[in-house]
XYZ file of C-alpha atoms in Angstrom:
320
model
C -24.521 13.757 41.433
C -24.591 10.657 43.587
C -21.138 9.140 43.769
C -22.260 5.549 44.520
C -24.243 5.072 41.291
C -22.617 2.385 39.196
C -23.296 2.714 35.508
C -24.199 -0.651 33.907
C -21.366 -2.086 31.917
C -22.262 -5.459 30.301
C -19.849 -8.090 28.919
C -21.709 -9.397 25.892
C -19.340 -12.346 25.515
C -20.870 -13.840 28.670
C -23.974 -14.637 26.747
C -22.187 -17.622 25.368
C -21.293 -19.200 28.671
C -22.562 -20.137 32.131
C -23.296 -16.513 32.950
C -25.964 -16.064 30.200
C -28.902 -15.809 32.630
C -27.118 -13.215 34.730
C -26.127 -11.283 31.668
C -29.649 -11.313 30.303
C -30.867 -10.029 33.654
C -28.384 -7.182 33.622
C -29.557 -6.121 30.155
C -33.221 -6.190 31.320
C -32.465 -4.184 34.433
C -30.542 -1.603 32.391
C -33.383 -1.278 29.929
C -35.956 -0.883 32.678
C -34.055 1.321 35.130
C -31.451 3.181 33.106
C -32.403 3.326 29.445
C -28.674 3.143 28.862
C -25.881 0.559 29.200
C -22.364 0.083 27.921
C -21.237 -3.006 26.023
C -17.835 -4.575 26.102
C -16.721 -7.609 24.068
C -19.462 -6.821 21.584
C -17.755 -8.435 18.575
C -16.917 -5.305 16.597
C -13.153 -5.492 15.692
C -11.077 -3.062 17.726
C -8.822 -2.213 14.806
C -11.884 -1.156 12.840
C -12.977 1.105 15.738
C -9.454 2.522 15.988
C -9.493 3.348 12.218
C -12.944 4.991 12.486
C -11.764 7.144 15.406
C -8.562 8.215 13.580
C -10.297 8.955 10.313
C -13.224 10.796 11.993
C -10.834 13.095 13.777
C -8.775 13.662 10.664
C -11.917 14.431 8.607
C -12.955 17.047 11.265
C -9.561 18.764 11.184
C -9.478 18.776 7.407
C -13.053 19.555 6.431
C -15.142 20.568 9.393
C -13.094 22.623 11.896
C -13.049 25.802 9.870
C -16.752 25.490 9.011
C -17.503 25.146 12.697
C -15.555 28.309 13.585
C -17.417 30.167 10.837
C -20.751 28.886 12.180
C -19.864 30.236 15.640
C -19.003 33.625 14.182
C -22.171 33.760 12.080
C -24.288 33.127 15.205
C -22.339 35.577 17.236
C -21.102 33.098 19.795
C -17.448 32.833 18.917
C -16.736 34.927 22.021
C -19.123 33.694 24.673
C -20.251 36.356 27.186
C -23.721 35.057 28.043
C -25.514 31.707 28.528
C -26.627 30.315 25.131
C -29.729 28.027 25.204
C -30.645 27.590 21.571
C -27.367 26.473 19.905
C -25.252 23.330 20.463
C -21.444 23.438 20.514
C -21.325 20.529 18.076
C -19.948 19.892 14.574
C -21.787 17.114 12.801
C -22.476 15.297 9.535
C -24.716 12.328 8.758
C -24.021 8.978 7.109
C -27.191 7.277 5.882
C -27.043 3.453 5.619
C -30.629 2.293 5.164
C -32.767 2.379 3.123
C -30.188 4.068 0.871
C -26.558 5.008 1.518
C -25.243 8.513 1.017
C -21.635 7.556 1.736
C -20.448 8.561 -1.732
C -22.296 11.845 -1.612
C -20.349 13.159 1.438
C -17.780 15.720 0.280
C -14.139 15.591 1.201
C -14.279 12.051 2.706
C -11.448 9.745 1.797
C -12.190 6.406 0.075
C -10.540 4.648 3.051
C -13.020 6.399 5.418
C -15.978 5.549 3.159
C -15.002 1.845 3.157
C -14.444 1.753 6.919
C -17.771 3.531 7.645
C -19.591 1.022 5.388
C -18.143 -1.924 7.201
C -18.695 -0.345 10.596
C -22.346 0.376 9.687
C -22.931 -3.276 8.776
C -21.403 -4.453 12.039
C -23.540 -2.073 14.062
C -26.677 -3.090 12.115
C -26.076 -6.738 13.101
C -25.406 -5.767 16.717
C -28.610 -3.701 16.880
C -30.676 -6.597 15.562
C -29.038 -9.001 17.999
C -29.894 -6.629 20.886
C -33.517 -6.302 19.753
C -33.904 -10.116 19.806
C -32.345 -10.199 23.300
C -34.903 -7.617 24.372
C -37.675 -9.743 22.935
C -36.421 -12.689 24.953
C -36.388 -10.609 28.126
C -39.842 -9.200 27.405
C -41.467 -12.539 26.551
C -42.047 -11.430 23.012
C -41.613 -13.849 20.085
C -38.137 -13.707 18.530
C -38.022 -11.137 15.800
C -41.026 -9.149 17.000
C -39.189 -5.859 17.419
C -37.349 -6.206 14.089
C -40.689 -6.934 12.403
C -42.298 -3.863 13.855
C -39.313 -1.679 12.890
C -39.321 -3.097 9.348
C -42.681 -1.569 8.211
C -43.125 -2.311 4.553
C -39.753 -1.072 3.310
C -37.308 -1.986 6.066
C -35.833 -0.049 8.979
C -33.958 3.280 8.679
C -30.380 3.315 9.860
C -27.984 6.261 9.960
C -24.911 7.470 11.805
C -24.414 10.991 13.213
C -20.686 11.801 13.357
C -20.018 14.575 15.847
C -17.109 16.482 17.192
C -17.292 18.648 20.276
C -14.293 21.007 20.122
C -12.754 22.715 23.194
C -15.042 25.430 24.534
C -13.595 28.507 26.333
C -16.547 28.830 28.680
C -18.314 25.513 29.093
C -20.576 26.842 31.752
C -22.360 28.991 29.174
C -23.272 26.439 26.422
C -24.015 22.761 26.096
C -22.319 20.510 23.593
C -25.815 19.022 23.034
C -28.917 20.103 24.983
C -30.901 17.589 27.046
C -33.314 15.413 25.088
C -34.603 11.847 24.600
C -33.925 10.208 21.224
C -37.020 9.830 19.023
C -36.107 6.553 17.324
C -35.428 3.002 18.301
C -32.026 1.787 19.349
C -28.907 3.978 19.479
C -25.421 2.571 19.373
C -22.668 5.023 20.326
C -18.956 4.789 19.807
C -17.603 7.652 21.949
C -14.235 9.161 22.684
C -12.445 7.272 25.500
C -10.333 10.203 26.517
C -12.691 13.206 26.569
C -15.838 12.822 28.555
C -19.085 14.787 28.415
C -22.064 12.491 27.933
C -24.474 12.435 30.829
C -27.930 10.944 31.506
C -30.614 11.924 33.971
C -31.020 9.192 36.641
C -33.389 9.763 39.506
C -33.068 13.496 39.298
C -29.238 13.496 39.055
C -27.009 13.917 36.026
C -24.730 10.820 35.809
C -21.655 10.514 33.680
C -21.568 7.823 31.006
C -18.010 6.512 31.515
C -15.694 6.734 28.446
C -14.367 3.194 28.101
C -12.041 2.301 25.296
C -13.600 0.130 22.532
C -17.009 0.032 24.234
C -20.365 0.667 22.541
C -22.890 2.663 24.563
C -26.517 1.648 24.005
C -29.487 3.844 24.727
C -33.220 3.398 24.014
C -35.319 5.748 21.975
C -38.948 6.785 22.407
C -40.228 4.045 20.032
C -39.010 1.257 22.354
C -40.723 2.916 25.300
C -44.007 2.920 23.373
C -43.670 -0.652 22.014
C -42.771 -2.027 25.482
C -45.728 -0.095 27.040
C -43.378 1.781 29.291
C -41.530 -1.282 30.673
C -38.392 0.096 28.965
C -37.716 3.867 28.985
C -36.009 6.427 26.845
C -33.985 8.734 29.063
C -33.027 12.353 28.981
C -29.306 12.846 28.177
C -26.977 15.659 27.204
C -23.350 16.461 26.298
C -21.325 18.923 28.313
C -18.654 21.024 26.713
C -15.045 20.819 27.938
C -12.308 23.474 28.036
C -9.745 21.020 26.683
C -9.864 18.092 24.196
C -11.961 17.446 21.140
C -14.619 14.830 21.957
C -15.542 12.416 19.176
C -18.989 10.857 18.994
C -20.183 8.318 16.377
C -23.861 7.640 17.163
C -25.774 5.126 14.961
C -29.557 5.164 15.011
C -31.398 1.884 14.239
C -34.949 3.291 13.708
C -38.289 2.069 12.441
C -39.069 2.553 8.694
C -40.985 5.688 7.918
C -44.259 3.767 7.439
C -43.812 1.492 10.409
C -46.892 1.327 12.606
C -45.856 1.800 16.213
C -48.036 0.761 19.124
C -47.691 -1.088 22.461
C -47.177 -4.751 22.050
C -50.508 -6.445 22.959
C -48.861 -8.985 25.207
C -47.319 -6.236 27.362
C -50.596 -4.395 28.034
C -52.448 -5.678 31.114
C -54.804 -2.767 30.854
C -55.608 -0.011 28.318
C -52.279 1.559 27.451
C -51.340 5.179 28.228
C -49.167 5.125 25.132
C -50.312 6.125 21.642
C -50.378 4.227 18.328
C -49.001 6.075 15.326
C -46.937 5.920 12.128
C -43.241 6.551 12.844
C -42.930 9.315 10.203
C -45.759 11.253 11.860
C -43.983 11.139 15.190
C -40.726 12.346 13.589
C -42.516 15.301 12.033
C -43.707 16.342 15.505
C -40.340 15.554 17.144
C -38.386 17.698 14.696
C -39.755 20.887 16.217
C -39.757 19.879 19.923
C -36.689 17.671 20.331
C -35.426 19.483 23.443
C -38.769 19.330 25.227
C -40.071 16.497 27.475
C -41.348 13.407 25.666
C -44.636 13.010 27.530
C -46.391 15.942 25.717
C -45.238 14.338 22.406
C -46.847 11.073 23.346
C -50.032 12.902 24.318
C -50.070 14.830 21.096
C -49.885 11.555 19.115
C -52.910 10.305 21.024
C -54.832 13.600 20.842
C -53.902 15.923 17.943
C -55.478 18.848 19.696
C -52.711 18.560 22.364
C -50.136 19.374 19.692
C -51.184 22.981 19.946
C -49.746 23.109 23.458
C -46.276 22.334 22.060
C -44.125 25.264 20.969
C -41.576 24.353 18.334
C -38.030 25.414 19.464
C -35.683 23.404 17.360
C -35.149 21.868 13.941
C -33.361 18.509 13.718
C -32.254 16.128 11.052
C -34.699 13.228 10.699
C -33.870 9.779 9.265
């Protein structure tokens, strides 16, 4: 990995002062050249984030840790002696916010945690919509354009994947999460500030996403690449396992509604676009089987259904 690469960290509070133009330029550059950036001073209360971290880790110890160990045993990888390429060293559950919440259907979650997750979800939803409008401004799109596209006829979908990556005895043999691009729209990640592991692929090198306390990591999904006609990119990323420490990850996905019609914005296409037009749910049905494969064949398959036969499903993922 190149040592002189500086990961983009953006102070969102500077949008309200004399450095607004420079801050907007930093966001635009990160979207074009990284597909990732890290926000500080984003407006989400730090005490809320601290409570989410504490309760997430408590929930894992109480309700998930034993299930994770049983899963490892059931798959025969509790004692690693070979490289494993079809399983992730990851314990997860999903909180759905929009269009309907499942917070009160999740077993063994405390009422305190449910309340905190509900508030946290609303804060992240607002931040996601603010960022989409900032992207519109940078792209020369009318304000609200991206939110309108995402809305479809029934509103966007929004959910949080709560993950823990427990210590792994042989991290060289298995990934915490295999390399992939995200299918959806805008991803907002609250990650552990003590245990690292998240990396993105930048110019052929795997680059660490720095674990900063109280930051929110932003990355772009495939839908924003299509809508921006490739000006903004979704980027391959992965999570490495670690021998010590339990890494927490709370990733919230602000995605288009299932019936949202996705296509390149007309004002961003100087010529016929290489990107397809499709209904978001159709893309997700394809993605669910080929998440850990390159995105370009997925785009081609949405343009030309016959190309889908060249894709070999290798993974099943949650869709929301």
